[in-house]
Coordinates of C-alpha atoms in Angstrom, one line a residue:
X1 CA 0.2 -0.1 -0.2
X2 CA 0.9 4.1 -1.3
X3 CA 0.7 6.5 0.9
X4 CA 1.0 10.2 1.1
X5 CA 1.1 12.3 3.4
X6 CA 0.5 15.7 3.9
X7 CA 2.2 17.2 6.7
X8 CA 5.2 17.4 8.1
X9 CA 4.6 17.8 12.0
X10 CA 4.3 15.4 14.8
X11 CA -0.1 13.7 13.9
X12 CA 1.6 13.9 10.6
X13 CA 5.7 12.0 11.1
X14 CA 3.6 9.5 13.6
X15 CA 1.3 9.0 11.5
X16 CA 4.7 8.4 8.3
X17 CA 6.0 6.2 11.5
X18 CA 4.4 3.8 11.9
X19 CA 2.3 3.6 8.6
X20 CA 6.3 1.6 8.0
X21 CA 5.9 -0.4 10.7
X22 CA 2.9 -1.8 9.6
X23 CA 4.5 -2.5 5.5
X24 CA 2.9 0.4 3.7
X25 CA 5.3 3.0 1.3
X26 CA 4.5 6.2 2.3
X27 CA 5.6 9.7 1.1
X28 CA 5.4 12.7 3.6
X29 CA 5.2 16.0 2.4
X30 CA 5.7 19.2 3.9
X31 CA 5.6 22.7 2.9
X32 CA 8.0 24.6 5.4
X33 CA 10.1 23.2 7.3
X34 CA 9.2 19.7 9.4
X35 CA 7.8 20.5 13.0
X36 CA 7.9 23.4 12.3
X37 CA 4.0 24.6 12.8
X38 CA 1.8 24.1 15.7
X39 CA 4.9 22.0 17.0
X40 CA 6.9 23.5 17.5
X41 CA 4.4 26.7 18.7
X42 CA 3.7 23.5 21.9
X43 CA 3.3 25.0 25.1
X44 CA 5.1 20.5 25.4
X45 CA 2.3 19.3 28.4
X46 CA 1.3 16.1 28.2
X47 CA -1.6 16.3 29.9
X48 CA -5.0 13.6 30.0
X49 CA -6.8 16.3 32.7
X50 CA -9.9 19.0 31.0
X51 CA -10.0 16.9 28.0
X52 CA -13.2 16.3 26.4
X53 CA -14.4 12.3 27.2
X54 CA -13.9 10.9 24.1
X55 CA -10.1 11.6 23.9
X56 CA -9.3 10.2 26.4
X57 CA -9.3 5.9 25.2
X58 CA -6.6 8.4 22.1
X59 CA -4.5 10.2 25.0
X60 CA -4.4 7.1 27.4
X61 CA -2.7 4.9 23.8
X62 CA -0.7 8.0 23.5
X63 CA 0.6 8.5 26.7
X64 CA 1.7 4.8 26.6
X65 CA 3.4 6.1 23.4
X66 CA 5.3 9.2 25.0
X67 CA 6.4 6.5 27.6
X68 CA 7.8 4.1 25.1
X69 CA 9.3 7.5 22.6
X70 CA 13.2 7.4 23.7
X71 CA 14.1 3.9 23.4
X72 CA 11.3 3.5 20.1
X73 CA 12.4 6.2 18.2
X74 CA 16.0 5.7 19.6
X75 CA 16.6 9.9 20.6
X76 CA 15.4 11.4 24.2
X77 CA 12.9 13.8 23.2
X78 CA 12.7 14.5 26.7
X79 CA 9.4 12.7 28.0
X80 CA 8.7 14.0 31.9
X81 CA 6.4 11.6 33.7
X82 CA 6.3 14.5 36.8
X83 CA 3.2 14.8 36.9
X84 CA 0.2 17.4 36.5
X85 CA -1.0 19.2 38.8
X86 CA -3.9 22.2 38.4
X87 CA -4.7 24.3 41.3
X88 CA -7.5 25.1 42.9
X89 CA -8.2 28.9 43.8
X90 CA -12.5 29.5 44.6
X91 CA -15.3 27.1 45.7
X92 CA -17.2 27.3 42.0
X93 CA -13.7 25.6 40.5
X94 CA -13.8 22.7 42.7
X95 CA -16.9 21.3 42.2
X96 CA -16.2 21.6 38.4
X97 CA -13.1 19.8 39.9
X98 CA -14.8 17.6 41.3
X99 CA -17.4 16.9 38.3
X100 CA -14.7 16.1 36.4
X101 CA -13.1 13.8 37.8
X102 CA -15.7 11.3 38.8
X103 CA -17.3 11.6 35.4
X104 CA -13.7 10.8 34.2
X105 CA -12.6 8.3 36.5
X106 CA -15.1 5.8 34.2
X107 CA -12.9 6.6 31.0
X108 CA -9.8 5.6 33.4
X109 CA -8.6 8.7 34.9
X110 CA -8.0 9.2 38.1
X111 CA -7.7 12.4 39.1
X112 CA -6.2 13.2 43.0
X113 CA -7.5 15.7 45.3
X114 CA -5.0 17.6 46.6
X115 CA -5.2 19.7 50.4
X116 CA -3.4 22.5 51.1
X117 CA -0.4 21.3 52.2
X118 CA -0.2 18.8 49.9
X119 CA 0.8 21.3 47.6
X120 CA 3.2 23.1 49.3
X121 CA 4.8 19.1 50.0
X122 CA 5.0 19.0 46.4
X123 CA 6.4 22.8 45.6
X124 CA 7.2 26.1 48.6
X125 CA 6.5 27.8 45.3
X126 CA 3.4 27.3 44.4
X127 CA 0.2 29.9 45.1
X128 CA -0.4 30.1 48.9
X129 CA -3.9 31.2 48.1
X130 CA -5.1 27.9 46.2
X131 CA -8.0 26.1 48.4
X132 CA -7.0 22.8 46.7
X133 CA -5.9 21.1 43.1
X134 CA -6.0 18.0 41.3
X135 CA -3.4 16.3 39.9
X136 CA -2.7 13.2 38.0
X137 CA 0.7 11.6 38.4
X138 CA 1.4 10.2 34.7
X139 CA 1.6 12.8 32.5
X140 CA 3.9 15.3 32.7
X141 CA 5.4 17.3 29.2
X142 CA 8.1 16.7 26.6
X143 CA 10.3 19.1 24.3
X144 CA 8.3 20.5 20.6
X145 CA 11.4 20.7 19.0
X146 CA 12.3 17.2 19.4
X147 CA 9.7 15.2 19.0
X148 CA 8.1 15.6 14.8
X149 CA 12.6 15.3 14.2
X150 CA 12.7 12.4 16.0
X151 CA 9.6 10.8 13.9
X152 CA 11.0 11.8 11.2
X153 CA 14.1 11.3 10.8
X154 CA 13.0 7.1 12.6
X155 CA 10.5 7.0 9.9
X156 CA 13.2 7.9 7.4
X157 CA 14.8 4.7 8.8
X158 CA 12.3 2.8 8.0
X159 CA 12.3 3.7 4.5
X160 CA 9.5 6.8 4.4
X161 CA 10.3 9.7 1.6
X162 CA 9.8 13.3 3.0
X163 CA 10.1 15.7 1.1
X164 CA 10.5 19.2 3.1
X165 CA 9.7 22.8 1.8
X166 CA 7.5 21.5 -0.8
X167 CA 3.7 23.3 -1.9
X168 CA 1.3 21.7 -2.9
X169 CA -0.7 23.3 -6.3
X170 CA -3.6 20.4 -6.7
X171 CA -4.9 17.5 -5.5
X172 CA -6.6 14.7 -8.1
X173 CA -8.5 11.2 -7.0
X174 CA -7.9 8.9 -9.7
X175 CA -9.2 5.3 -10.2
X176 CA -6.0 4.5 -8.9
X177 CA -5.4 6.7 -5.6
X178 CA -5.2 10.5 -6.0
X179 CA -2.0 12.0 -7.7
X180 CA -0.5 15.1 -5.6
X181 CA 0.9 17.4 -8.0
X182 CA 3.5 19.4 -5.9
X183 CA 6.5 22.7 -6.5
X184 CA 9.3 19.4 -6.8
X185 CA 6.7 16.6 -8.8
X186 CA 4.0 15.1 -9.1
X187 CA 3.1 12.7 -6.8
X188 CA 0.6 9.4 -7.3
X189 CA -1.0 6.5 -3.8
X190 CA -3.5 4.3 -3.0
X191 CA -4.3 6.7 0.4
X192 CA -3.6 10.2 1.3
X193 CA -3.5 10.8 4.5
X194 CA -4.3 15.2 5.5
X195 CA -2.6 15.6 8.8
X196 CA -1.7 19.8 7.5
X197 CA -3.3 21.5 10.3
X198 CA -4.4 24.2 10.1
X199 CA -4.7 23.6 6.5
X200 CA -6.3 20.1 6.5
X201 CA -9.7 22.1 6.1
X202 CA -8.5 23.4 3.3
X203 CA -7.6 20.1 2.0
X204 CA -11.0 18.6 2.9
X205 CA -12.4 20.9 0.8
X206 CA -11.2 20.1 -2.4
X207 CA -12.9 16.4 -1.8
X208 CA -17.2 18.8 -0.8
X209 CA -16.0 17.9 3.2
X210 CA -16.8 21.9 5.1
X211 CA -15.6 22.1 8.3
X212 CA -15.3 25.2 10.0
X213 CA -12.4 25.7 11.9
X214 CA -10.3 29.3 12.0
X215 CA -6.5 29.8 12.5
X216 CA -4.8 30.7 15.2
X217 CA -1.7 31.5 17.3
X218 CA -1.0 31.0 20.5
X219 CA 1.1 33.1 23.0
X220 CA 3.8 31.7 24.2
X221 CA 7.5 32.6 26.8
X222 CA 9.9 31.1 28.7
X223 CA 11.9 32.4 31.5
X224 CA 15.3 33.4 32.4
X225 CA 16.3 30.6 34.3
X226 CA 15.9 29.5 38.7
X227 CA 16.4 26.7 40.4
X228 CA 14.6 23.9 40.0
X229 CA 12.5 23.2 41.8
X230 CA 8.9 22.9 40.3
X231 CA 8.3 19.5 38.6
X232 CA 5.1 18.5 37.4
X233 CA 3.4 20.8 35.4
X234 CA 1.1 23.1 36.7
X235 CA -2.6 25.3 35.5
X236 CA -5.3 26.3 37.6
X237 CA -9.4 24.9 37.3
X238 CA -11.0 28.6 36.4
X239 CA -13.8 29.4 34.5
X240 CA -11.7 33.9 33.6
X241 CA -10.1 33.6 30.9
X242 CA -7.9 35.8 31.9
X243 CA -6.3 33.9 35.4
X244 CA -6.2 30.7 32.4
X245 CA -2.4 30.7 32.3
X246 CA -0.1 27.5 32.9
X247 CA 4.0 27.2 33.7
X248 CA 6.2 23.8 33.5
X249 CA 9.6 24.4 34.4
X250 CA 12.4 22.7 32.5
X251 CA 15.7 20.8 34.2
X252 CA 17.9 23.4 32.5
X253 CA 15.7 25.6 34.7
X254 CA 13.6 28.2 33.0
X255 CA 10.1 29.0 33.3
X256 CA 8.1 27.6 30.0
X257 CA 4.5 29.5 29.7
X258 CA 1.5 29.8 28.0
X259 CA -2.6 30.4 28.2
X260 CA -4.1 33.8 29.7
X261 CA -3.8 35.6 26.5
X262 CA -6.7 35.2 23.6
X263 CA -5.3 33.2 21.1
X264 CA -5.3 35.6 17.9
X265 CA -6.2 35.4 13.9
X266 CA -3.8 34.1 12.1
X267 CA -3.7 34.8 8.0
X268 CA -2.9 31.0 6.2
X269 CA -0.9 33.0 4.3
X270 CA 2.6 32.8 5.4
X271 CA 0.8 30.5 8.6
X272 CA 2.4 32.1 11.3
X273 CA 0.8 34.8 14.4
X274 CA 4.0 37.1 15.9
X275 CA 3.8 37.3 19.1
X276 CA 2.2 40.7 21.2
X277 CA 4.9 42.0 23.7
X278 CA 1.2 44.3 24.7
X279 CA -0.5 40.9 25.6
X280 CA 2.9 39.8 28.1
X281 CA 1.6 41.7 30.6
X282 CA -1.2 40.2 31.4
X283 CA 0.1 36.2 30.9
X284 CA 2.1 37.1 33.6
X285 CA -0.4 38.6 36.5
X286 CA -2.2 35.4 34.9
X287 CA 1.2 33.3 36.1
X288 CA 2.2 35.4 39.3
X289 CA -1.0 33.6 40.6
X290 CA 0.1 30.4 40.2
X291 CA 3.8 30.9 40.7
X292 CA 4.3 34.4 42.1
X293 CA 8.1 34.4 42.8
X294 CA 7.5 34.8 37.8
X295 CA 6.9 38.8 39.0
X296 CA 10.8 39.5 40.0
X297 CA 11.5 37.1 37.1
X298 CA 13.3 38.0 33.2
X299 CA 11.2 36.4 30.3
X300 CA 14.0 36.1 27.6
X301 CA 11.7 34.8 24.8
X302 CA 8.2 35.3 23.2
X303 CA 7.1 32.9 20.3
X304 CA 3.7 32.0 18.7
X305 CA 2.6 29.6 15.4
X306 CA -0.4 29.0 13.5
X307 CA -3.0 25.9 15.3
X308 CA -6.7 25.2 13.8
X309 CA -9.1 25.5 15.9
X310 CA -12.4 23.8 14.6
X311 CA -16.2 25.2 16.1
X312 CA -17.0 22.1 19.0
X313 CA -13.2 21.6 19.1
X314 CA -12.7 17.9 18.6
X315 CA -10.2 17.7 16.3
X316 CA -10.8 16.0 12.8
X317 CA -10.5 12.4 12.5
X318 CA -11.3 9.0 10.4
X319 CA -11.8 8.3 6.9
X320 CA -13.3 10.4 4.4
X321 CA -17.2 10.8 3.9
X322 CA -17.1 11.7 0.4
X323 CA -14.1 9.7 -0.9
X324 CA -12.7 6.7 -1.0
X325 CA -9.0 5.6 0.4
X326 CA -8.5 9.1 2.2
X327 CA -7.8 9.8 5.9
X328 CA -8.0 13.2 7.6
X329 CA -6.3 14.3 11.0
X330 CA -6.4 17.2 11.5
X331 CA -8.3 20.0 13.7
X332 CA -6.8 19.5 17.3
X333 CA -7.8 22.1 18.1
X334 CA -4.6 23.3 20.5
X335 CA -4.3 20.4 22.4
X336 CA -3.0 18.1 20.0
X337 CA 0.6 17.6 21.4
X338 CA 0.5 15.2 24.2
X339 CA -2.4 12.6 21.6
X340 CA 0.7 12.4 19.1
X341 CA 1.6 9.1 19.3
X342 CA -1.3 8.0 19.1
X343 CA -2.7 9.6 16.6
X344 CA -0.3 7.9 14.2
X345 CA -0.8 5.4 15.8
X346 CA -4.3 5.0 15.8
X347 CA -4.2 6.3 12.2
X348 CA -2.4 3.7 10.6
X349 CA -3.6 1.1 12.3
X350 CA -6.9 2.7 10.5
X351 CA -5.2 3.1 7.3
X352 CA -3.9 -0.7 6.9
X353 CA -7.2 -2.4 8.3
X354 CA -10.0 -0.4 7.7
X355 CA -10.5 -0.9 11.7
X356 CA -8.9 0.9 15.0
X357 CA -9.2 0.3 18.3
X358 CA -10.0 2.8 19.9
X359 CA -13.2 4.5 19.3
X360 CA -13.1 8.2 17.0
X361 CA -16.7 8.2 16.3
X362 CA -17.6 11.6 17.6
X363 CA -14.2 12.7 15.8
X364 CA -15.7 11.8 11.4
X365 CA -15.6 14.9 9.2
X366 CA -19.4 14.3 8.9
X367 CA -20.5 15.8 11.7
X368 CA -20.2 18.7 10.0
X369 CA -22.4 18.3 7.0
X370 CA -24.8 20.8 6.8
X371 CA -23.0 23.8 9.2
X372 CA -20.8 25.6 6.7

């Protein structure tokens, strides 16, 4: 079986790798450089807490693969299962957390509820005003700059042809499959996998599948190094978007952060948002609630990227509803980093066997039929 994968972020590179492991002949096409889109703009959060319940089976599958990534790919992608803590500052948010924990338990996610003293025992630097927190001990973080190149290199070793810096001009469905005309030639394959991220809706539209999706850019930043005192990834339970910040401390001591600032619209040409320094103060105010010491630390870099957000905040995954041999995996709404390895393995299973052990029904593309 020949497969063309469109898009060289984490979803595309992981899919190419797992397809090749199943014996498929694969060509991966990326318009820029491997991992240069939404993947590299990611915070690096590997969390299951707070996900839509229907995503949890995929998240569990992916977490197992994150744990195997270094051995599987032959490279340390800095996955650290340090745990994920979400702080709580008011009774309303505590009720939200408890309701989610009850709902998630049948889906295989067990959350611990921490008291203020238990929060301090994990880090005295965190949130002296927090009244509680949830804790997921097996989650953590990974390095967004390493994971897609690691999957791509491992895929190359299995025979995948990786083509970068190529523009796709036209895609034609033929009796034998697909012809993809690009700036570097015409390529043919029996199957086509659309992992084009924020551009994925454009690809789907060529086959009569309209997806209501917006391209938006997050705002991320990193501070100067501090003494290493915070192990878990830190977030918050809140309904107030102005305080929806999150952070993690890398082993070198720097604090990586995001959230709070509204994601800005992105023009898909050229397809990259710039960080806005005027929004940094809002982020730092929210972050200081989680980690007061950050108010006295220098921010050394900020960045943004381009992510695709569907109207219902769920991804598009599975077979095309209009075109045999076409498959989709895009629109992960800024929450796809943790899911990436699981997406790749699930799509490879679906493409090569026609089935998938992980339920994907809620992510089918025809849920939008008539909505655009």
